[in-house]
Amino acid sequence: KYGDCENWILEEINKQKEENRVYLLCSPDIPWQSDPLRENPNDREELFKIYQTELSDLGHTYFIINGEERIEKAKKIIQKLIESC
């Protein structure tokens, strides 16, 4: 994302390839609202694609959450994951 990255960060990312992780990736399909965790109102689709590519490259399971009912969708995904364990 920033064009440069310290080696220790890249090493930690590579370690994650061995971990069983699941991510919920939020689609930029609702109006942007400022808050301390949101990065940029102008490049949302580009950032989304960067995050999606990175998750795919790392081989992590991820689900895209979209629409207004994100919390409910996330709960359903998590519940299905718990039931499948």
Short mmCIF file of N, CA, C and O in Angstrom, two decimals:
data_model
loop_
_atom_site.label_atom_id
_atom_site.label_comp_id
_atom_site.label_asym_id
_atom_site.label_seq_id
_atom_site.Cartn_x
_atom_site.Cartn_y
_atom_site.Cartn_z
N LYS A 1 0.81 -1.20 0.00
CA LYS A 1 0.00 0.00 0.00
C LYS A 1 0.85 1.26 0.00
O LYS A 1 0.55 2.21 -0.69
N TYR A 2 1.91 1.29 0.80
CA TYR A 2 2.74 2.49 0.91
C TYR A 2 3.95 2.47 -0.02
O TYR A 2 4.72 3.41 -0.04
N GLY A 3 4.13 1.38 -0.77
CA GLY A 3 5.22 1.31 -1.73
C GLY A 3 6.54 0.84 -1.15
O GLY A 3 7.47 0.55 -1.89
N ASP A 4 6.67 0.79 0.16
CA ASP A 4 7.90 0.34 0.79
C ASP A 4 7.54 -0.31 2.12
O ASP A 4 6.54 0.07 2.74
N CYS A 5 8.33 -1.29 2.52
CA CYS A 5 8.01 -2.00 3.74
C CYS A 5 9.30 -2.51 4.38
O CYS A 5 10.18 -3.03 3.70
N GLU A 6 9.40 -2.37 5.69
CA GLU A 6 10.56 -2.87 6.42
C GLU A 6 10.61 -4.39 6.33
O GLU A 6 9.58 -5.05 6.32
N ASN A 7 11.81 -4.94 6.29
CA ASN A 7 11.98 -6.39 6.16
C ASN A 7 11.32 -7.18 7.28
O ASN A 7 10.76 -8.24 7.04
N TRP A 8 11.40 -6.69 8.51
CA TRP A 8 10.82 -7.44 9.62
C TRP A 8 9.31 -7.59 9.46
O TRP A 8 8.73 -8.60 9.86
N ILE A 9 8.67 -6.59 8.85
CA ILE A 9 7.23 -6.68 8.60
C ILE A 9 6.94 -7.76 7.56
O ILE A 9 6.04 -8.58 7.72
N LEU A 10 7.74 -7.79 6.50
CA LEU A 10 7.58 -8.81 5.46
C LEU A 10 7.81 -10.20 6.04
O LEU A 10 7.10 -11.15 5.67
N GLU A 11 8.77 -10.34 6.94
CA GLU A 11 9.03 -11.62 7.58
C GLU A 11 7.83 -12.07 8.41
O GLU A 11 7.45 -13.24 8.39
N GLU A 12 7.22 -11.15 9.13
CA GLU A 12 6.04 -11.48 9.93
C GLU A 12 4.87 -11.88 9.03
O GLU A 12 4.12 -12.80 9.34
N ILE A 13 4.71 -11.19 7.91
CA ILE A 13 3.65 -11.54 6.96
C ILE A 13 3.87 -12.95 6.44
O ILE A 13 2.93 -13.75 6.34
N ASN A 14 5.10 -13.30 6.11
CA ASN A 14 5.39 -14.64 5.62
C ASN A 14 5.11 -15.71 6.66
O ASN A 14 4.66 -16.81 6.33
N LYS A 15 5.33 -15.39 7.94
CA LYS A 15 5.01 -16.34 9.01
C LYS A 15 3.52 -16.64 9.04
O LYS A 15 3.11 -17.74 9.39
N GLN A 16 2.71 -15.67 8.68
CA GLN A 16 1.26 -15.83 8.69
C GLN A 16 0.78 -16.87 7.70
O GLN A 16 -0.32 -17.40 7.85
N LYS A 17 1.57 -17.16 6.70
CA LYS A 17 1.16 -18.14 5.69
C LYS A 17 0.94 -19.51 6.30
O LYS A 17 0.19 -20.31 5.76
N GLU A 18 1.57 -19.76 7.44
CA GLU A 18 1.45 -21.06 8.11
C GLU A 18 0.29 -21.08 9.09
O GLU A 18 -0.04 -22.12 9.63
N GLU A 19 -0.33 -19.94 9.34
CA GLU A 19 -1.41 -19.85 10.31
C GLU A 19 -2.76 -20.02 9.64
O GLU A 19 -2.94 -19.64 8.49
N ASN A 20 -3.69 -20.60 10.36
CA ASN A 20 -5.04 -20.78 9.85
C ASN A 20 -5.86 -19.56 10.25
O ASN A 20 -6.32 -19.46 11.39
N ARG A 21 -6.03 -18.64 9.34
CA ARG A 21 -6.73 -17.40 9.63
C ARG A 21 -7.94 -17.25 8.72
O ARG A 21 -7.94 -17.73 7.60
N VAL A 22 -8.92 -16.54 9.21
CA VAL A 22 -10.10 -16.20 8.42
C VAL A 22 -10.33 -14.70 8.58
O VAL A 22 -10.27 -14.17 9.68
N TYR A 23 -10.59 -14.04 7.46
CA TYR A 23 -10.81 -12.60 7.47
C TYR A 23 -12.18 -12.26 6.92
O TYR A 23 -12.67 -12.94 6.02
N LEU A 24 -12.75 -11.19 7.43
CA LEU A 24 -13.96 -10.60 6.89
C LEU A 24 -13.53 -9.28 6.26
O LEU A 24 -13.10 -8.36 6.95
N LEU A 25 -13.61 -9.21 4.95
CA LEU A 25 -13.17 -8.04 4.20
C LEU A 25 -14.39 -7.24 3.78
O LEU A 25 -15.25 -7.74 3.06
N CYS A 26 -14.48 -6.01 4.26
CA CYS A 26 -15.65 -5.18 3.96
C CYS A 26 -15.51 -4.51 2.60
O CYS A 26 -14.51 -3.87 2.30
N SER A 27 -16.54 -4.67 1.81
CA SER A 27 -16.59 -4.05 0.49
C SER A 27 -16.84 -2.55 0.64
O SER A 27 -17.59 -2.14 1.54
N PRO A 28 -16.27 -1.74 -0.23
CA PRO A 28 -16.49 -0.29 -0.14
C PRO A 28 -17.78 0.13 -0.85
O PRO A 28 -17.79 1.01 -1.70
N ASP A 29 -18.89 -0.52 -0.51
CA ASP A 29 -20.13 -0.28 -1.23
C ASP A 29 -21.16 0.53 -0.45
O ASP A 29 -22.29 0.67 -0.89
N ILE A 30 -20.78 1.08 0.69
CA ILE A 30 -21.68 1.97 1.44
C ILE A 30 -20.98 3.32 1.57
O ILE A 30 -19.77 3.42 1.40
N PRO A 31 -21.73 4.38 1.84
CA PRO A 31 -21.12 5.71 1.93
C PRO A 31 -20.00 5.76 2.97
O PRO A 31 -20.11 5.18 4.05
N TRP A 32 -18.93 6.44 2.61
CA TRP A 32 -17.78 6.59 3.49
C TRP A 32 -18.13 7.54 4.62
O TRP A 32 -18.73 8.59 4.41
N GLN A 33 -17.71 7.17 5.85
CA GLN A 33 -17.86 8.04 7.01
C GLN A 33 -16.52 8.09 7.71
O GLN A 33 -15.88 7.06 7.91
N SER A 34 -16.10 9.26 8.09
CA SER A 34 -14.83 9.43 8.77
C SER A 34 -14.85 8.79 10.14
O SER A 34 -15.83 8.90 10.88
N ASP A 35 -13.79 8.07 10.46
CA ASP A 35 -13.54 7.57 11.81
C ASP A 35 -12.06 7.18 11.88
O ASP A 35 -11.40 7.09 10.86
N PRO A 36 -11.50 7.00 13.08
CA PRO A 36 -10.06 6.78 13.21
C PRO A 36 -9.52 5.54 12.49
O PRO A 36 -8.33 5.48 12.21
N LEU A 37 -10.36 4.57 12.17
CA LEU A 37 -9.89 3.35 11.52
C LEU A 37 -9.99 3.42 10.00
O LEU A 37 -9.41 2.59 9.32
N ARG A 38 -10.68 4.37 9.47
CA ARG A 38 -10.84 4.47 8.02
C ARG A 38 -9.72 5.33 7.45
O ARG A 38 -9.36 6.34 8.01
N GLU A 39 -9.21 4.87 6.31
CA GLU A 39 -8.00 5.49 5.79
C GLU A 39 -8.21 6.61 4.78
O GLU A 39 -7.51 7.59 4.80
N ASN A 40 -9.11 6.42 3.85
CA ASN A 40 -9.12 7.33 2.72
C ASN A 40 -10.47 7.28 2.02
O ASN A 40 -10.88 6.23 1.54
N PRO A 41 -11.15 8.40 1.90
CA PRO A 41 -12.45 8.39 1.22
C PRO A 41 -12.36 8.30 -0.29
O PRO A 41 -13.35 8.01 -0.95
N ASN A 42 -11.18 8.52 -0.86
CA ASN A 42 -11.06 8.64 -2.31
C ASN A 42 -10.59 7.38 -3.02
O ASN A 42 -10.88 7.20 -4.19
N ASP A 43 -9.85 6.51 -2.35
CA ASP A 43 -9.26 5.34 -3.00
C ASP A 43 -9.81 4.03 -2.44
O ASP A 43 -9.12 3.03 -2.37
N ARG A 44 -11.05 4.02 -2.05
CA ARG A 44 -11.63 2.87 -1.36
C ARG A 44 -11.59 1.61 -2.21
O ARG A 44 -11.22 0.55 -1.72
N GLU A 45 -11.98 1.71 -3.45
CA GLU A 45 -12.00 0.52 -4.33
C GLU A 45 -10.59 0.01 -4.56
O GLU A 45 -10.34 -1.19 -4.55
N GLU A 46 -9.64 0.91 -4.76
CA GLU A 46 -8.24 0.51 -4.96
C GLU A 46 -7.69 -0.18 -3.72
O GLU A 46 -7.04 -1.22 -3.81
N LEU A 47 -7.95 0.38 -2.55
CA LEU A 47 -7.48 -0.23 -1.30
C LEU A 47 -8.13 -1.60 -1.09
O LEU A 47 -7.47 -2.55 -0.68
N PHE A 48 -9.42 -1.70 -1.38
CA PHE A 48 -10.12 -2.97 -1.26
C PHE A 48 -9.45 -4.04 -2.12
O PHE A 48 -9.19 -5.15 -1.66
N LYS A 49 -9.12 -3.69 -3.35
CA LYS A 49 -8.47 -4.64 -4.26
C LYS A 49 -7.08 -5.02 -3.76
O LYS A 49 -6.67 -6.17 -3.88
N ILE A 50 -6.35 -4.08 -3.19
CA ILE A 50 -5.03 -4.37 -2.62
C ILE A 50 -5.17 -5.37 -1.48
O ILE A 50 -4.44 -6.37 -1.41
N TYR A 51 -6.11 -5.12 -0.58
CA TYR A 51 -6.31 -6.03 0.57
C TYR A 51 -6.77 -7.41 0.09
O TYR A 51 -6.30 -8.43 0.60
N GLN A 52 -7.66 -7.43 -0.88
CA GLN A 52 -8.15 -8.70 -1.41
C GLN A 52 -7.01 -9.49 -2.06
O GLN A 52 -6.87 -10.70 -1.82
N THR A 53 -6.18 -8.84 -2.83
CA THR A 53 -5.04 -9.50 -3.47
C THR A 53 -4.07 -10.04 -2.42
O THR A 53 -3.59 -11.16 -2.53
N GLU A 54 -3.82 -9.25 -1.40
CA GLU A 54 -2.88 -9.67 -0.35
C GLU A 54 -3.41 -10.90 0.39
O GLU A 54 -2.67 -11.85 0.64
N LEU A 55 -4.69 -10.90 0.72
CA LEU A 55 -5.28 -12.06 1.39
C LEU A 55 -5.21 -13.30 0.50
O LEU A 55 -4.90 -14.39 0.97
N SER A 56 -5.48 -13.12 -0.77
CA SER A 56 -5.40 -14.25 -1.72
C SER A 56 -3.97 -14.75 -1.84
O SER A 56 -3.73 -15.96 -1.81
N ASP A 57 -3.03 -13.83 -1.97
CA ASP A 57 -1.62 -14.21 -2.10
C ASP A 57 -1.12 -14.96 -0.87
O ASP A 57 -0.29 -15.87 -0.98
N LEU A 58 -1.60 -14.58 0.31
CA LEU A 58 -1.20 -15.25 1.54
C LEU A 58 -1.93 -16.59 1.72
O LEU A 58 -1.57 -17.38 2.57
N GLY A 59 -2.95 -16.82 0.92
CA GLY A 59 -3.68 -18.07 1.00
C GLY A 59 -4.67 -18.14 2.15
O GLY A 59 -5.09 -19.23 2.54
N HIS A 60 -5.05 -16.99 2.68
CA HIS A 60 -6.00 -16.98 3.79
C HIS A 60 -7.43 -17.08 3.27
O HIS A 60 -7.76 -16.57 2.20
N THR A 61 -8.26 -17.70 4.06
CA THR A 61 -9.69 -17.73 3.77
C THR A 61 -10.26 -16.36 4.11
O THR A 61 -9.95 -15.80 5.17
N TYR A 62 -11.07 -15.82 3.23
CA TYR A 62 -11.72 -14.55 3.54
C TYR A 62 -13.10 -14.51 2.92
O TYR A 62 -13.39 -15.21 1.96
N PHE A 63 -13.95 -13.72 3.53
CA PHE A 63 -15.30 -13.53 3.07
C PHE A 63 -15.51 -12.04 2.86
O PHE A 63 -15.10 -11.24 3.71
N ILE A 64 -16.14 -11.69 1.77
CA ILE A 64 -16.43 -10.28 1.50
C ILE A 64 -17.79 -9.95 2.10
O ILE A 64 -18.78 -10.63 1.84
N ILE A 65 -17.80 -8.93 2.93
CA ILE A 65 -19.02 -8.47 3.57
C ILE A 65 -19.45 -7.20 2.85
O ILE A 65 -18.67 -6.26 2.72
N ASN A 66 -20.70 -7.18 2.40
CA ASN A 66 -21.17 -5.99 1.70
C ASN A 66 -22.56 -5.60 2.17
O ASN A 66 -23.20 -6.33 2.92
N GLY A 67 -23.00 -4.45 1.74
CA GLY A 67 -24.34 -3.98 2.06
C GLY A 67 -24.46 -3.39 3.46
O GLY A 67 -23.49 -3.30 4.21
N GLU A 68 -25.66 -2.98 3.76
CA GLU A 68 -25.94 -2.29 5.03
C GLU A 68 -25.98 -3.23 6.23
O GLU A 68 -25.74 -2.81 7.34
N GLU A 69 -26.29 -4.48 6.01
CA GLU A 69 -26.47 -5.43 7.11
C GLU A 69 -25.17 -6.21 7.39
O GLU A 69 -25.17 -7.42 7.54
N ARG A 70 -24.06 -5.52 7.48
CA ARG A 70 -22.75 -6.16 7.61
C ARG A 70 -22.59 -6.96 8.89
O ARG A 70 -22.04 -8.05 8.88
N ILE A 71 -23.05 -6.43 9.97
CA ILE A 71 -22.89 -7.13 11.25
C ILE A 71 -23.65 -8.45 11.22
O ILE A 71 -23.11 -9.49 11.62
N GLU A 72 -24.87 -8.43 10.71
CA GLU A 72 -25.66 -9.65 10.65
C GLU A 72 -25.01 -10.67 9.71
O GLU A 72 -24.96 -11.87 10.00
N LYS A 73 -24.51 -10.20 8.57
CA LYS A 73 -23.83 -11.09 7.63
C LYS A 73 -22.57 -11.69 8.26
O LYS A 73 -22.29 -12.88 8.10
N ALA A 74 -21.83 -10.87 8.97
CA ALA A 74 -20.61 -11.36 9.62
C ALA A 74 -20.95 -12.40 10.68
O ALA A 74 -20.28 -13.44 10.78
N LYS A 75 -21.99 -12.16 11.45
CA LYS A 75 -22.40 -13.12 12.48
C LYS A 75 -22.77 -14.46 11.85
O LYS A 75 -22.42 -15.53 12.39
N LYS A 76 -23.47 -14.44 10.72
CA LYS A 76 -23.86 -15.68 10.05
C LYS A 76 -22.64 -16.45 9.56
O LYS A 76 -22.56 -17.67 9.70
N ILE A 77 -21.69 -15.74 9.00
CA ILE A 77 -20.46 -16.39 8.52
C ILE A 77 -19.71 -17.02 9.69
O ILE A 77 -19.28 -18.17 9.63
N ILE A 78 -19.57 -16.26 10.76
CA ILE A 78 -18.85 -16.76 11.94
C ILE A 78 -19.57 -17.97 12.52
O ILE A 78 -18.93 -18.97 12.88
N GLN A 79 -20.88 -17.91 12.60
CA GLN A 79 -21.64 -19.04 13.14
C GLN A 79 -21.43 -20.29 12.28
O GLN A 79 -21.23 -21.38 12.81
N LYS A 80 -21.45 -20.15 10.97
CA LYS A 80 -21.22 -21.29 10.08
C LYS A 80 -19.82 -21.85 10.28
O LYS A 80 -19.61 -23.07 10.24
N LEU A 81 -18.84 -20.97 10.46
CA LEU A 81 -17.47 -21.43 10.70
C LEU A 81 -17.37 -22.20 12.00
O LEU A 81 -16.70 -23.23 12.07
N ILE A 82 -18.04 -21.72 13.03
CA ILE A 82 -18.03 -22.41 14.33
C ILE A 82 -18.68 -23.78 14.20
O ILE A 82 -18.17 -24.77 14.71
N GLU A 83 -19.79 -23.83 13.51
CA GLU A 83 -20.52 -25.10 13.34
C GLU A 83 -19.73 -26.12 12.53
O GLU A 83 -19.90 -27.32 12.71
N SER A 84 -18.88 -25.65 11.65
CA SER A 84 -18.12 -26.57 10.80
C SER A 84 -16.87 -27.11 11.47
O SER A 84 -16.20 -27.97 10.93
N CYS A 85 -16.55 -26.59 12.66
CA CYS A 85 -15.35 -27.06 13.38
C CYS A 85 -15.55 -28.38 14.05
O CYS A 85 -16.52 -28.83 14.41
#
